[in-house]
Amino acid sequence: MEGKLRNSGIEIIGNVPWGTHFCQFYQTKEDLMEILVPYFKAGLENNENCIWITSQPLEVEEAKEALRRAVPDFEIYLKKGQIDIFPYIHGYINEGVFDSERAVNGLKEKLNQALESGYEGLRVTGDACWLEKEGWTDFVNYENKVDSVIEKHQMISLCSYHLEMCNATEILDIAFNHQFSLIKREERWDRIENSGRRRAEKAVFQAAKDWERTFDAVPDLVAIIDNECRIVRANRAMAARLGVTQEECAGLTCHRVMHGTDEPPSFCPHKQLLKDGLERITEVHEELLGGDFLLSVSPLYDPDGKIMGCVHVARDITERKRAEEALKKAHECLEEKVKARTVELEEAYKALKENEGRLSEAQKMAHIGNWDWDLVTNRSHWSDEMYRIFGLEPQESGLDYDKILNYIHPDDRDYLENSIKRALNEGSCDSDYRIISDNGDERVVHAQGEVVFDEENNPILMKGTVQDITERKKTEEALEKMERIRIKEIHHRIKNNLQVISSLLDLQAEKFRDKEVLEAFRESQNRVVSMSLIHEELYKGEGTDALDFSAYLRKLSEKLFQTYSLSSKNIRMYMNLEENTSFNMDIAVPLGIIVNELVSNAFKHAFPEKVGEIRIQLQKEKMCNEVNRSLFSLIISDNGIGIPEGVELASFESLGMKLVNTLVDQLGGKIEIIRAHGTEFRITFNVTERSQIPVGVE
């Protein structure tokens, strides 16, 4: 508990805050009084209420006599009740049995009385020599319980233990429940710190409980499987689907409970992962689990980097598969109808051209109309179906060109006019565009036309058909939307799986203290995070595979800065990034890992004094229109101690730099080191530009 420091009276300890709970191991009565007498003398002189609970080898009268010799006004303190000395039977024992509740509640009552009487707080000591072996566990639990009370209140507590009554294990139990311990060695008192072990383990225990709640809250079927295909852990959803408890899942072989086989089947993704160590995502149908599942497996590694099993995540997609199948059948049926209708229309149009029975034949065609346009007189002729498509009543003569344009969607008028201009030069046109019918409905039509030329090759007539394809377009857009959603879901799942792996690495790292092992875990986590951020950005984006790489770099750099902030708070990072730069995953993933490795190396190695600057620059250098490719440069630099002359890229032995070289080669790029004023890595690579299609135009 924070607050004003109190004089402990013990030279080796000095001042301590309220809430201090420590212990003393002694061998003789003299050792005991050597600590307790100055401890209580300081408490009395500083207006604290003092309680001394005695036991063999020091009785109540001996304790009082020792204090009389050390404290001049002891009788005054004793008379007014500032100090109370009594045997353990009045403090710990109830009807001959140790009563922890009575002891804890008595301590709280004493504190309240002390504060009400005007004392600063409570100073307590108790000797455990009276304790029998069979009551040891209860007393250790009491110490743990009373520690949580003391640390929150205006109390200081010193617990005394005779070394002859404690074995090695019991000494560890005692030390664990106290902030520090006093022990006399070679006639000198030593202070042995607990180093926060108890609080750290409380935090770990809480983190483990939080992880357990998360693990069981996930609706997907999640299991951790070892190299022998045995289930190590299964979440609540997995156990429920298997019809057993989570405890009963442990030890079951996954191929028996999931596939109903004595050996893993050939398609088993876990079996394949054990061979090549690669993550997998696949769709499977499992009769024993009763449905279709999107299954992902991700490797788990032991501290030596060997695969020790995998994380198995199965998402039930049975209902989605049924919906997709129904939609697929509906789409196939619609396609057949459209194909049949198109064939019929093409045959009818051919017959119409041959027999000049334009109107009678065109009206037999569903949702298709024919037209001709006299380019000399600017007069047109429409079939009845043409009028119906535009929401008009049939009339003898068609609309002139300017009136027709009024029914074309404003955003598509320029496109249609350009299409007609090309047709007048090339002889035909074929285009889709939107119209606004007379009743205000927006429709999508497909138009085909041919141009008739005179003997001098001047255009004199255009003729063709218009088909209402609104419903087909809606179906196509629905399918495209489903596909975009499906791809975004995949990115989301991959991101979540990578985050699960990162969390598992974090939990695994807590088991180790070796700095190299912990650094290896942190590097692995950073690589996983760099890939996870890509899938997170793709999931948030409008497209399916294009990533705003500049925005991604800012987030990745922020993550790395947070990771190293405790040890590198005086290191600054600056970025100069090309805006509106989108890369697909083939470019973004290796670039993200390269940035992660080089920036991490700068944080770890470039600044021995933990002060400096890291700069990241991404820019487009030039573009070659003939091959439709752009040259980019990625520059990562620091003003740290630099890399010695003579050390070449190929000579780096670290996994990170080998990975950087491999990924640059994968990109078909080049990397060079510039050693002036620190270290600068300059990476150049080419990116193919993708064509853009205007909205509403095919």
XYZ file of C-alpha atoms in Angstrom:
698
model
C 0.000 0.000 0.000
C 1.414 3.406 -0.999
C 1.854 6.175 1.553
C 4.250 7.654 4.093
C 7.263 5.453 4.908
C 7.549 4.056 8.446
C 10.712 3.468 10.477
C 11.080 -0.302 10.825
C 13.632 0.080 13.662
C 15.731 -2.653 12.010
C 18.987 -1.346 10.556
C 19.187 -3.750 7.604
C 15.624 -2.849 6.530
C 15.347 0.877 7.199
C 12.062 2.580 6.272
C 9.157 0.580 4.832
C 5.677 1.517 3.565
C 2.382 0.472 5.102
C 1.385 -2.965 3.852
C 4.830 -4.496 4.431
C 4.660 -8.192 5.359
C 8.015 -9.891 6.059
C 9.421 -12.738 8.139
C 12.391 -13.629 10.374
C 14.130 -17.005 10.686
C 15.964 -17.332 14.033
C 17.872 -19.963 16.022
C 18.088 -18.488 19.525
C 16.018 -16.358 21.860
C 18.676 -13.670 21.563
C 18.305 -13.640 17.746
C 14.574 -13.143 18.170
C 14.865 -10.215 20.582
C 17.652 -8.644 18.509
C 15.046 -7.962 15.792
C 11.758 -7.616 17.710
C 12.863 -5.170 20.421
C 14.029 -2.379 18.037
C 11.066 -3.217 15.766
C 8.550 -2.416 18.553
C 10.621 0.435 19.989
C 10.322 2.261 16.630
C 6.593 1.542 16.454
C 5.899 2.923 19.934
C 7.961 6.049 19.304
C 6.072 6.706 16.039
C 2.523 6.504 17.472
C 1.696 3.026 16.190
C -0.480 0.504 18.003
C 1.700 -2.578 18.637
C 0.707 -6.235 19.101
C 3.210 -8.955 20.119
C 1.866 -12.543 20.006
C 4.404 -14.723 21.851
C 5.281 -18.400 21.867
C 8.137 -20.551 23.084
C 11.011 -19.887 23.501
C 10.046 -16.300 24.528
C 7.208 -15.857 27.040
C 5.112 -12.742 27.687
C 7.020 -11.552 30.775
C 10.379 -12.010 29.081
C 9.152 -9.901 26.158
C 7.962 -7.157 28.499
C 11.245 -7.188 30.423
C 13.247 -6.887 27.197
C 11.198 -3.852 26.149
C 11.510 -2.228 29.606
C 15.287 -2.293 29.211
C 15.155 -0.768 25.704
C 12.205 1.658 25.940
C 12.400 4.225 28.792
C 8.652 4.974 28.861
C 7.532 1.392 28.278
C 5.237 1.288 31.337
C 3.388 4.376 30.093
C 2.881 2.788 26.648
C 1.712 -0.441 28.305
C -0.666 1.302 30.686
C -2.427 3.336 27.993
C -2.791 0.256 25.784
C -0.506 1.327 22.931
C 1.156 -2.111 23.125
C -0.466 -5.436 23.864
C 1.627 -8.591 24.521
C -0.187 -11.922 24.817
C 0.411 -15.639 24.095
C -0.570 -17.346 20.829
C -3.568 -19.149 22.356
C -5.388 -15.802 22.550
C -4.538 -14.865 18.947
C -4.645 -18.047 16.854
C -6.397 -20.821 18.815
C -10.140 -21.410 19.166
C -11.201 -24.402 21.289
C -7.783 -25.969 20.874
C -7.704 -25.639 17.054
C -5.999 -23.049 14.827
C -8.732 -20.683 13.529
C -7.529 -18.657 10.515
C -10.807 -16.713 10.190
C -10.597 -15.627 13.816
C -6.990 -14.534 13.323
C -7.725 -12.507 10.161
C -10.877 -10.897 11.578
C -9.075 -10.113 14.837
C -6.365 -8.333 12.889
C -8.940 -6.175 11.067
C -10.707 -5.316 14.351
C -7.413 -4.341 15.998
C -6.605 -2.026 13.075
C -10.012 -0.308 13.249
C -9.651 0.196 17.010
C -6.139 1.593 16.560
C -7.230 4.110 13.934
C -10.252 5.171 16.000
C -7.913 5.718 18.989
C -5.739 8.106 16.975
C -2.824 5.799 16.172
C -1.112 5.972 12.784
C -1.622 2.267 12.134
C -0.923 -1.242 13.409
C 2.463 -2.991 13.942
C 2.210 -6.747 14.575
C 4.436 -9.755 15.193
C 3.626 -13.372 15.803
C 5.770 -16.456 16.484
C 4.822 -19.810 14.926
C 6.772 -22.104 17.287
C 3.470 -23.424 18.652
C 2.425 -24.802 15.242
C 2.095 -28.594 14.838
C 3.116 -30.306 11.563
C -0.440 -31.368 10.723
C -1.562 -27.731 10.815
C 1.212 -26.457 8.575
C -0.824 -26.325 5.327
C -3.658 -24.387 6.991
C -1.167 -21.910 8.450
C 0.527 -21.369 5.050
C -2.912 -20.672 3.540
C -3.574 -18.261 6.407
C -0.321 -16.438 5.654
C -1.371 -16.074 2.024
C -4.807 -14.794 3.041
C -3.505 -12.360 5.630
C -0.939 -11.050 3.120
C -3.766 -9.811 0.885
C -5.253 -8.007 3.924
C -2.011 -6.425 5.108
C -0.971 -5.082 1.703
C -4.175 -2.991 1.466
C -4.151 -1.460 4.981
C -2.081 0.615 7.391
C -0.292 -2.393 8.850
C 3.230 -3.732 9.152
C 3.600 -7.401 10.034
C 6.688 -9.430 11.047
C 6.296 -13.226 11.352
C 8.933 -15.185 13.309
C 9.914 -18.809 12.588
C 12.379 -20.997 14.504
C 14.675 -22.706 11.979
C 14.549 -25.998 13.903
C 10.822 -26.359 13.204
C 11.121 -25.805 9.400
C 12.444 -28.086 6.682
C 13.620 -26.775 3.286
C 10.173 -27.025 1.668
C 8.519 -25.223 4.551
C 11.113 -22.441 4.429
C 10.247 -21.948 0.739
C 6.524 -21.848 1.595
C 7.177 -19.198 4.228
C 9.420 -17.055 2.017
C 6.930 -17.242 -0.847
C 4.164 -15.685 1.283
C 6.296 -12.734 2.443
C 7.791 -9.776 0.644
C 11.268 -10.499 2.062
C 12.933 -12.593 4.781
C 15.566 -11.947 7.488
C 18.075 -14.673 8.377
C 21.279 -14.554 10.412
C 24.423 -15.911 8.802
C 27.896 -15.622 10.317
C 26.606 -13.271 13.023
C 25.103 -10.891 10.454
C 21.494 -10.426 9.443
C 20.778 -10.795 5.697
C 17.699 -9.557 3.854
C 16.474 -12.004 1.171
C 14.012 -10.534 -1.338
C 11.054 -12.483 -2.786
C 11.545 -10.517 -6.075
C 7.828 -10.224 -6.680
C 7.375 -13.916 -7.290
C 3.985 -14.120 -5.636
C 2.580 -11.115 -7.506
C 4.020 -12.340 -10.790
C 2.431 -15.734 -10.350
C -0.888 -14.101 -9.537
C -0.659 -12.184 -12.807
C 0.237 -15.352 -14.714
C -2.630 -17.205 -13.090
C -5.049 -14.426 -14.047
C -3.716 -14.384 -17.609
C -4.145 -18.149 -17.815
C -7.737 -17.835 -16.620
C -8.400 -15.131 -19.209
C -6.929 -17.357 -21.926
C -9.043 -20.290 -20.764
C -12.201 -18.162 -20.960
C -11.297 -16.997 -24.464
C -10.416 -20.535 -25.588
C -13.783 -21.836 -24.414
C -15.770 -18.828 -25.687
C -14.730 -19.384 -29.317
C -17.697 -20.952 -31.192
C -15.378 -22.716 -33.656
C -14.195 -26.237 -32.843
C -10.643 -25.749 -31.530
C -8.196 -28.444 -30.441
C -4.472 -28.681 -29.769
C -3.143 -31.923 -31.275
C 0.302 -33.488 -30.669
C 2.609 -35.288 -33.094
C 0.936 -38.619 -32.319
C -2.435 -37.237 -33.443
C -3.666 -37.176 -29.842
C -5.878 -34.360 -28.584
C -4.027 -32.412 -25.885
C -6.732 -29.801 -25.293
C -10.164 -29.179 -26.782
C -12.424 -26.184 -26.269
C -16.004 -26.426 -25.092
C -17.456 -26.325 -28.621
C -15.242 -29.206 -29.805
C -16.051 -31.357 -26.771
C -19.783 -30.701 -27.177
C -19.680 -31.673 -30.878
C -17.851 -34.919 -29.960
C -20.387 -35.639 -27.206
C -17.816 -35.859 -24.392
C -16.411 -33.597 -21.685
C -13.306 -31.499 -22.260
C -11.397 -33.710 -19.829
C -12.456 -36.837 -21.731
C -11.156 -35.337 -24.996
C -7.560 -35.391 -23.757
C -5.716 -38.416 -25.139
C -8.248 -39.285 -27.856
C -6.819 -39.668 -31.361
C -8.199 -37.079 -33.753
C -8.583 -39.506 -36.678
C -10.715 -41.850 -34.558
C -13.124 -39.211 -33.195
C -13.252 -37.037 -36.334
C -12.853 -39.465 -39.242
C -13.785 -42.788 -37.624
C -10.539 -44.433 -38.807
C -7.709 -46.279 -37.064
C -5.087 -44.312 -38.991
C -5.053 -40.710 -40.271
C -6.611 -40.589 -43.778
C -4.455 -39.447 -46.698
C -6.212 -36.064 -46.893
C -5.687 -35.333 -43.172
C -4.256 -31.765 -43.007
C -2.621 -32.469 -39.623
C -0.705 -35.405 -41.126
C 0.422 -33.228 -44.038
C 1.468 -30.413 -41.675
C 3.699 -32.820 -39.715
C 5.503 -33.617 -42.984
C 6.169 -30.117 -44.300
C 5.322 -27.736 -41.426
C 2.983 -25.649 -43.599
C -0.296 -24.106 -42.473
C -3.355 -25.282 -44.323
C -6.927 -24.141 -44.856
C -9.303 -26.562 -46.509
C -12.980 -27.468 -46.684
C -13.912 -30.957 -45.466
C -17.097 -32.937 -44.951
C -17.140 -34.982 -41.740
C -19.944 -37.470 -41.238
C -19.054 -38.072 -37.576
C -19.210 -34.343 -36.845
C -22.359 -33.954 -38.919
C -21.551 -31.332 -41.512
C -19.144 -29.326 -43.658
C -16.260 -27.437 -42.077
C -13.659 -24.857 -43.040
C -10.608 -26.421 -41.401
C -7.315 -24.677 -40.635
C -4.213 -26.181 -39.035
C -1.244 -24.138 -37.795
C 2.030 -25.596 -36.426
C 3.107 -25.390 -32.799
C 6.838 -25.418 -32.055
C 8.830 -26.478 -28.993
C 11.663 -24.277 -27.620
C 14.098 -25.982 -30.029
C 12.014 -24.971 -33.034
C 10.705 -28.462 -33.681
C 7.050 -29.057 -34.460
C 5.296 -30.380 -31.368
C 1.779 -30.454 -32.809
C -0.755 -28.083 -34.268
C -3.714 -25.823 -33.510
C -6.761 -27.295 -35.229
C -9.671 -24.875 -35.892
C -12.861 -26.055 -37.608
C -15.699 -23.661 -38.481
C -19.092 -25.189 -39.255
C -20.075 -23.994 -42.737
C -22.846 -26.524 -43.331
C -25.609 -23.931 -43.683
C -23.445 -21.713 -45.854
C -22.612 -24.646 -48.139
C -26.295 -25.456 -48.498
C -27.059 -21.845 -49.372
C -24.184 -21.762 -51.873
C -25.368 -24.981 -53.492
C -28.903 -23.654 -53.795
C -27.631 -20.396 -55.265
C -25.341 -22.291 -57.632
C -28.234 -24.372 -58.914
C -30.345 -21.247 -59.335
C -27.485 -19.564 -61.192
C -26.968 -22.606 -63.450
C -30.680 -22.708 -64.183
C -30.658 -18.999 -64.981
C -27.576 -19.397 -67.182
C -29.263 -22.173 -69.123
C -32.315 -20.000 -69.606
C -30.164 -17.045 -70.665
C -28.182 -19.231 -73.063
C -31.354 -20.695 -74.501
C -32.868 -17.232 -74.835
C -29.691 -15.856 -76.421
C -29.561 -18.667 -78.985
C -33.212 -18.120 -79.796
C -32.658 -14.381 -80.173
C -29.609 -14.818 -82.372
C -31.497 -17.203 -84.653
C -34.456 -14.841 -84.734
C -32.217 -11.874 -85.540
C -30.579 -13.807 -88.363
C -33.978 -14.730 -89.749
C -35.063 -11.127 -89.334
C -32.125 -9.899 -91.423
C -32.789 -12.473 -94.113
C -36.558 -12.075 -94.304
C -36.903 -8.418 -93.255
C -39.628 -9.462 -90.819
C -38.116 -7.296 -88.151
C -41.173 -6.358 -86.116
C -43.138 -9.662 -86.141
C -40.116 -11.783 -85.245
C -38.647 -9.410 -82.630
C -41.905 -9.268 -80.650
C -41.700 -13.027 -80.132
C -38.502 -12.563 -78.262
C -38.742 -11.994 -74.555
C -37.136 -8.776 -73.385
C -35.446 -7.986 -76.655
C -36.307 -5.303 -79.121
C -34.966 -4.395 -82.527
C -34.390 -0.991 -84.007
C -33.039 0.827 -87.006
C -31.829 4.380 -87.298
C -31.723 6.342 -90.528
C -28.561 8.378 -90.186
C -29.554 10.639 -93.078
C -33.016 11.668 -91.798
C -32.284 11.049 -88.086
C -35.498 9.031 -87.860
C -35.700 5.642 -86.176
C -37.992 2.650 -86.028
C -38.526 0.579 -82.874
C -40.224 -2.747 -82.257
C -42.939 -2.961 -79.608
C -40.519 -4.661 -77.187
C -38.112 -1.730 -77.509
C -40.840 0.602 -76.250
C -41.695 -1.758 -73.394
C -38.034 -1.924 -72.299
C -37.974 1.889 -72.099
C -41.363 1.947 -70.330
C -43.131 3.633 -73.268
C -46.296 2.930 -75.220
C -45.610 1.641 -78.770
C -45.953 4.246 -81.535
C -45.519 4.328 -85.297
C -42.177 6.066 -85.381
C -39.250 5.737 -83.027
C -37.546 8.481 -81.049
C -34.890 10.716 -82.517
C -31.325 10.555 -81.225
C -31.546 13.489 -78.779
C -34.701 12.109 -77.130
C -33.104 8.687 -76.815
C -30.171 10.239 -74.934
C -32.620 11.591 -72.336
C -33.390 7.990 -71.332
C -29.725 6.991 -70.978
C -28.251 7.121 -67.482
C -26.278 10.401 -67.181
C -23.102 8.550 -66.146
C -23.263 6.303 -69.258
C -24.116 8.866 -71.969
C -20.516 9.690 -72.891
C -19.689 5.997 -72.983
C -22.619 5.255 -75.347
C -21.815 8.189 -77.629
C -18.183 7.031 -77.892
C -19.379 3.495 -78.650
C -21.576 4.810 -81.501
C -18.683 6.878 -82.882
C -16.461 3.794 -82.947
C -19.214 1.819 -84.683
C -19.477 4.444 -87.438
C -15.768 3.831 -88.110
C -15.544 0.099 -87.433
C -18.978 -1.081 -88.609
C -20.427 -2.560 -85.398
C -20.904 -2.006 -81.684
C -21.563 -4.221 -78.679
C -22.078 -2.576 -75.280
C -23.880 -2.633 -71.931
C -25.296 0.549 -70.413
C -27.995 1.772 -68.040
C -31.285 3.435 -68.947
C -33.909 5.304 -66.916
C -37.308 4.096 -68.140
C -40.296 6.398 -68.468
C -41.649 5.193 -65.096
C -38.314 5.994 -63.392
C -36.940 2.442 -63.124
C -33.221 1.949 -63.730
C -32.543 -0.963 -66.108
C -29.400 -2.470 -67.614
C -29.479 -3.337 -71.322
C -27.167 -5.073 -73.752
C -27.074 -3.449 -77.201
C -25.714 -4.813 -80.471
C -25.648 -2.840 -83.671
C -24.368 -2.857 -87.237
C -23.716 0.015 -89.604
C -24.764 -0.032 -93.285
C -22.554 1.938 -95.678
C -23.326 3.266 -99.164
C -21.198 2.770 -102.249
C -18.891 5.579 -101.160
C -18.449 3.984 -97.727
C -20.531 6.625 -95.966
C -22.655 5.365 -93.032
C -26.348 5.643 -93.872
C -28.109 3.257 -91.477
C -27.641 1.600 -88.089
C -29.706 -1.381 -86.982
C -29.583 -3.770 -84.095
C -31.154 -5.117 -80.913
C -31.494 -4.106 -77.281
C -31.913 -6.779 -74.577
C -32.987 -6.126 -70.980
C -30.342 -7.914 -68.848
C -31.227 -6.282 -65.521
C -32.030 -9.519 -63.689
C -28.943 -11.261 -65.016
C -26.800 -8.326 -63.872
C -28.341 -8.430 -60.407
C -27.576 -12.140 -60.161
C -23.996 -11.597 -61.296
C -23.541 -8.752 -58.794
C -24.972 -10.916 -55.997
C -22.505 -13.682 -56.837
C -19.621 -11.211 -56.994
C -20.649 -9.753 -53.633
C -20.755 -13.257 -52.133
C -17.295 -13.964 -53.473
C -15.947 -10.706 -51.998
C -17.514 -11.545 -48.631
C -16.085 -15.064 -48.776
C -12.584 -13.792 -49.509
C -12.876 -11.196 -46.712
C -13.982 -13.985 -44.353
C -10.905 -15.996 -45.319
C -8.666 -12.988 -44.571
C -10.492 -12.561 -41.251
C -10.010 -16.202 -40.309
C -6.345 -16.177 -41.278
C -5.864 -13.004 -39.204
C -7.598 -14.607 -36.197
C -5.563 -17.808 -36.550
C -2.334 -15.788 -36.691
C -3.424 -13.892 -33.570
C -4.107 -17.220 -31.814
C -0.583 -18.338 -32.782
C 0.838 -15.034 -31.475
C -1.033 -15.497 -28.171
C 0.181 -19.089 -27.879
C 3.766 -17.932 -28.509
C 3.287 -15.310 -25.792
C 2.022 -17.908 -23.314
C 4.802 -20.337 -24.250
C 7.433 -17.599 -23.787
C 6.353 -17.082 -20.170
C 7.813 -20.508 -19.366
C 11.365 -19.400 -20.190
C 13.860 -16.957 -18.725
C 16.697 -17.342 -21.249
C 17.048 -14.010 -23.112
C 17.929 -15.645 -26.440
C 14.888 -17.918 -26.251
C 12.624 -14.996 -25.305
C 14.052 -12.889 -28.138
C 13.410 -15.751 -30.575
C 9.799 -15.881 -29.371
C 9.448 -12.104 -29.783
C 10.921 -12.221 -33.310
C 8.501 -15.005 -34.235
C 5.603 -12.987 -32.794
C 6.627 -9.900 -34.788
C 6.733 -11.933 -38.012
C 3.297 -13.366 -37.273
C 1.975 -9.858 -36.469
C 3.365 -8.460 -39.751
C 1.410 -11.093 -41.699
C -1.662 -10.747 -39.470
C -1.826 -6.978 -40.148
C -1.911 -7.638 -43.915
C -4.932 -9.895 -43.582
C -6.551 -7.413 -41.174
C -6.158 -4.583 -43.717
C -7.430 -6.776 -46.571
C -10.423 -7.756 -44.433
C -11.251 -4.076 -43.784
C -10.695 -2.999 -47.401
C -13.237 -2.679 -50.191
C -11.370 -4.906 -52.633
C -10.439 -8.539 -52.352
C -6.677 -8.625 -52.789
C -5.358 -5.035 -52.990
C -3.707 -3.587 -49.873
C -3.076 0.105 -49.114
C 0.578 -0.583 -48.362
C 1.435 2.850 -46.977
C -1.335 2.596 -44.363
C -0.196 -0.936 -43.564
C 3.419 0.220 -43.072
C 2.256 2.871 -40.591
C 0.382 0.273 -38.525
C 3.250 -2.242 -38.684
C 5.761 0.415 -37.613
C 3.485 1.440 -34.734
C 3.285 -2.200 -33.593
C 7.076 -2.565 -33.720
C 7.525 0.736 -31.879
C 5.173 -0.470 -29.124
C 7.038 -3.798 -28.910
C 10.405 -2.124 -28.276
C 9.125 1.029 -26.529
C 10.176 0.003 -23.003
C 13.839 -0.424 -23.977
C 13.933 2.154 -26.780
C 11.738 5.055 -25.664
C 14.303 7.620 -26.877
C 14.397 6.228 -30.408
C 12.297 8.168 -32.924
C 10.757 6.836 -36.120
C 10.019 8.908 -39.240
C 8.171 7.830 -42.385
C 7.929 9.254 -45.901
C 5.524 7.020 -47.810
C 4.033 7.188 -51.302
C 0.299 7.757 -50.863
C -2.399 5.608 -52.512
C 0.013 2.756 -53.161
C -1.769 -0.601 -53.384
C 0.013 -3.954 -53.661
C -1.419 -7.450 -53.873
C -0.496 -10.146 -51.346
C 2.374 -11.512 -53.481
C 4.131 -8.161 -53.003
C 2.733 -7.043 -49.616
C 3.550 -10.164 -47.546
C 7.305 -10.373 -48.355
C 7.671 -6.564 -48.101
C 5.939 -6.580 -44.700
C 8.299 -9.281 -43.383
C 11.330 -7.398 -44.794
C 10.280 -4.181 -42.990
C 9.641 -6.157 -39.783
C 13.117 -7.737 -39.867
C 15.091 -4.595 -40.750
C 13.267 -2.281 -38.301
C 13.506 -4.904 -35.518
C 17.258 -5.255 -36.168
C 17.643 -1.473 -35.930
C 15.824 -1.348 -32.579
C 17.916 -4.235 -31.212
C 21.401 -3.540 -32.532
C 21.799 -0.029 -33.951
C 21.537 2.038 -30.752
C 23.671 0.857 -27.785
C 22.771 4.118 -26.018
C 19.054 3.640 -26.833
C 18.911 7.047 -28.598
C 18.543 7.642 -32.327
C 16.322 7.763 -35.407
C 14.861 5.158 -37.757
C 13.483 6.246 -41.134
C 11.231 4.362 -43.562
C 10.731 5.663 -47.121
C 8.583 4.177 -49.912
C 8.433 5.891 -53.304
C 7.653 5.210 -56.949
C 10.743 5.846 -59.065
C 9.444 5.601 -62.651
C 6.927 3.845 -64.900
C 7.366 2.202 -68.300
C 4.104 2.495 -70.233
C 5.092 -0.158 -72.750
C 5.296 -2.955 -70.191
C 2.831 -1.392 -67.726
C 5.228 -1.796 -64.779
C 6.434 0.607 -62.070
C 9.764 0.686 -60.242
C 9.527 1.230 -56.468
C 12.196 1.783 -53.840
C 11.921 0.911 -50.143
C 14.551 2.539 -47.930
C 15.042 1.670 -44.243
C 17.785 3.621 -42.498
C 19.075 4.524 -39.045
C 21.720 6.836 -37.610
C 23.072 4.169 -35.270
C 26.513 2.575 -34.970
C 26.340 1.108 -38.474
C 27.604 -2.124 -39.994
C 31.408 -2.557 -40.230
C 33.065 -2.155 -43.636
C 33.761 -5.463 -45.316
C 30.644 -7.160 -43.947
C 28.549 -8.096 -46.967
C 24.891 -9.092 -47.152
C 25.747 -12.664 -48.091
C 27.860 -13.084 -44.927
C 25.025 -12.453 -42.449
C 24.310 -15.606 -40.440
C 21.128 -14.464 -38.673
C 17.821 -16.003 -39.681
C 16.304 -12.534 -40.100
C 18.848 -11.303 -42.674
C 18.818 -14.600 -44.541
C 15.056 -14.231 -44.695
C 15.407 -10.652 -46.037
C 17.771 -11.782 -48.820
C 15.455 -14.659 -49.756
C 12.374 -12.404 -49.889
C 14.144 -9.746 -51.993
C 15.084 -12.496 -54.472
C 11.472 -13.709 -54.398
C 10.338 -10.192 -55.382
C 12.873 -10.120 -58.204
C 14.365 -7.037 -56.562
C 17.769 -5.778 -55.477
C 19.120 -4.809 -52.053
C 22.167 -2.735 -51.198
C 23.744 -1.390 -47.995
C 24.865 2.229 -47.653
C 27.046 2.742 -44.574
C 27.302 6.555 -44.402
C 25.931 8.070 -41.138
C 24.624 4.739 -39.806
C 23.060 2.017 -41.946
C 20.744 2.323 -44.948
C 19.105 -0.634 -46.707
C 17.861 0.318 -50.187
C 15.557 -2.216 -51.874
C 14.247 -1.725 -55.433
C 11.569 -3.849 -57.080
C 9.084 -3.754 -59.977
C 5.289 -3.910 -59.625
C 2.804 -4.574 -62.428
C 0.053 -1.922 -62.651
C -3.528 -3.217 -62.984
C -6.024 -1.729 -65.457
C -9.078 0.000 -63.984
C -12.596 -0.444 -65.459
C -15.092 2.470 -65.187
C -18.108 1.836 -62.959
C -21.151 0.568 -64.871
C -19.240 -0.117 -68.106
C -17.926 -3.418 -69.380
